[in-house]
Short mmCIF file of N, CA and C in Angstrom, two decimals:
data_model
loop_
_atom_site.label_atom_id
_atom_site.label_comp_id
_atom_site.label_asym_id
_atom_site.label_seq_id
_atom_site.Cartn_x
_atom_site.Cartn_y
_atom_site.Cartn_z
N MET T 1 -1.34 -8.55 -5.24
CA MET T 1 -2.42 -9.06 -6.11
C MET T 1 -2.08 -8.82 -7.58
N ASN T 2 -2.14 -9.87 -8.38
CA ASN T 2 -1.85 -9.75 -9.80
C ASN T 2 -3.15 -9.54 -10.57
N SER T 3 -3.76 -8.39 -10.37
CA SER T 3 -5.05 -8.11 -11.00
C SER T 3 -4.91 -8.01 -12.51
N MET T 4 -3.79 -7.45 -12.97
CA MET T 4 -3.58 -7.30 -14.40
C MET T 4 -3.53 -8.66 -15.09
N GLU T 5 -2.82 -9.62 -14.50
CA GLU T 5 -2.71 -10.94 -15.10
C GLU T 5 -4.06 -11.63 -15.16
N ALA T 6 -4.85 -11.49 -14.10
CA ALA T 6 -6.17 -12.12 -14.05
C ALA T 6 -7.09 -11.49 -15.08
N GLU T 7 -6.97 -10.19 -15.28
CA GLU T 7 -7.85 -9.49 -16.23
C GLU T 7 -7.49 -9.84 -17.67
N THR T 8 -6.19 -10.00 -17.94
CA THR T 8 -5.76 -10.29 -19.31
C THR T 8 -6.17 -11.69 -19.73
N ASN T 9 -6.43 -12.57 -18.75
CA ASN T 9 -6.83 -13.94 -19.05
C ASN T 9 -8.31 -14.03 -19.40
N LEU T 10 -9.06 -12.97 -19.11
CA LEU T 10 -10.50 -12.98 -19.39
C LEU T 10 -10.76 -12.53 -20.82
N PRO T 11 -11.86 -13.03 -21.40
CA PRO T 11 -12.25 -12.60 -22.75
C PRO T 11 -12.53 -11.10 -22.81
N GLY T 12 -12.54 -10.54 -24.01
CA GLY T 12 -12.74 -9.10 -24.15
C GLY T 12 -14.08 -8.62 -23.65
N TRP T 13 -15.10 -9.47 -23.74
CA TRP T 13 -16.45 -9.06 -23.32
C TRP T 13 -16.66 -9.24 -21.83
N MET T 14 -15.72 -9.86 -21.12
CA MET T 14 -15.85 -10.01 -19.67
C MET T 14 -14.98 -8.97 -18.98
N LEU T 15 -15.57 -7.82 -18.67
CA LEU T 15 -14.81 -6.74 -18.05
C LEU T 15 -15.27 -6.54 -16.61
N PRO T 16 -14.48 -6.99 -15.63
CA PRO T 16 -14.84 -6.92 -14.23
C PRO T 16 -14.67 -5.53 -13.62
N CYS T 17 -13.97 -4.62 -14.31
CA CYS T 17 -13.72 -3.31 -13.71
C CYS T 17 -13.60 -2.25 -14.78
N SER T 18 -13.64 -0.98 -14.36
CA SER T 18 -13.54 0.13 -15.30
C SER T 18 -12.16 0.17 -15.94
N GLY T 19 -11.14 -0.28 -15.21
CA GLY T 19 -9.78 -0.30 -15.75
C GLY T 19 -9.71 -1.21 -16.97
N CYS T 20 -10.45 -2.33 -16.89
CA CYS T 20 -10.48 -3.27 -18.02
C CYS T 20 -11.20 -2.62 -19.21
N LEU T 21 -12.20 -1.81 -18.90
CA LEU T 21 -12.93 -1.11 -19.96
C LEU T 21 -11.99 -0.18 -20.72
N VAL T 22 -11.15 0.52 -19.97
CA VAL T 22 -10.19 1.43 -20.61
C VAL T 22 -9.24 0.65 -21.50
N MET T 23 -8.75 -0.49 -20.99
CA MET T 23 -7.83 -1.32 -21.77
C MET T 23 -8.54 -1.86 -23.01
N PHE T 24 -9.80 -2.27 -22.83
CA PHE T 24 -10.57 -2.84 -23.93
C PHE T 24 -10.75 -1.82 -25.05
N TYR T 25 -11.15 -0.61 -24.69
CA TYR T 25 -11.35 0.44 -25.70
C TYR T 25 -10.02 0.84 -26.33
N ALA T 26 -8.96 0.83 -25.54
CA ALA T 26 -7.63 1.18 -26.06
C ALA T 26 -7.19 0.16 -27.10
N VAL T 27 -7.39 -1.12 -26.81
CA VAL T 27 -7.03 -2.19 -27.76
C VAL T 27 -7.86 -2.07 -29.03
N ASN T 28 -9.14 -1.77 -28.88
CA ASN T 28 -10.01 -1.62 -30.05
C ASN T 28 -9.56 -0.45 -30.92
N ALA T 29 -9.21 0.66 -30.28
CA ALA T 29 -8.77 1.84 -31.01
C ALA T 29 -7.48 1.55 -31.77
N VAL T 30 -6.56 0.84 -31.11
CA VAL T 30 -5.28 0.52 -31.74
C VAL T 30 -5.47 -0.47 -32.88
N SER T 31 -6.37 -1.43 -32.68
CA SER T 31 -6.60 -2.46 -33.71
C SER T 31 -7.22 -1.85 -34.96
N ARG T 32 -7.92 -0.74 -34.80
CA ARG T 32 -8.55 -0.10 -35.96
C ARG T 32 -7.54 0.69 -36.79
N LEU T 33 -6.42 1.05 -36.17
CA LEU T 33 -5.40 1.81 -36.89
C LEU T 33 -4.53 0.88 -37.73
N PRO T 34 -4.13 1.33 -38.93
CA PRO T 34 -3.25 0.54 -39.81
C PRO T 34 -1.82 0.53 -39.28
N SER T 35 -1.63 -0.10 -38.13
CA SER T 35 -0.31 -0.10 -37.49
C SER T 35 0.60 -1.16 -38.12
N PRO T 36 1.78 -0.74 -38.61
CA PRO T 36 2.73 -1.68 -39.22
C PRO T 36 3.23 -2.70 -38.20
N ALA T 37 3.16 -2.36 -36.92
CA ALA T 37 3.62 -3.28 -35.87
C ALA T 37 2.67 -4.47 -35.76
N LEU T 38 1.36 -4.23 -35.99
CA LEU T 38 0.38 -5.31 -35.89
C LEU T 38 0.31 -6.09 -37.20
N VAL T 39 0.49 -5.37 -38.31
CA VAL T 39 0.43 -6.03 -39.63
C VAL T 39 1.81 -6.55 -39.98
N LYS T 40 1.97 -7.87 -39.93
CA LYS T 40 3.28 -8.47 -40.23
C LYS T 40 3.33 -8.87 -41.71
#
C-alpha cells in the first residue's frame, strides 16, 4: 500500500491520519524557519 503517496496528494487541511498530522506540523515548523534551502 502506497499510503504515503496517497497522503501527499491530499491538501494540507485534509489529514486522514495522525501520521499526516505529524507531517503537517513538521512542514509548518520547517516553513517558519528561515531555511536557505527553501529560500532560493
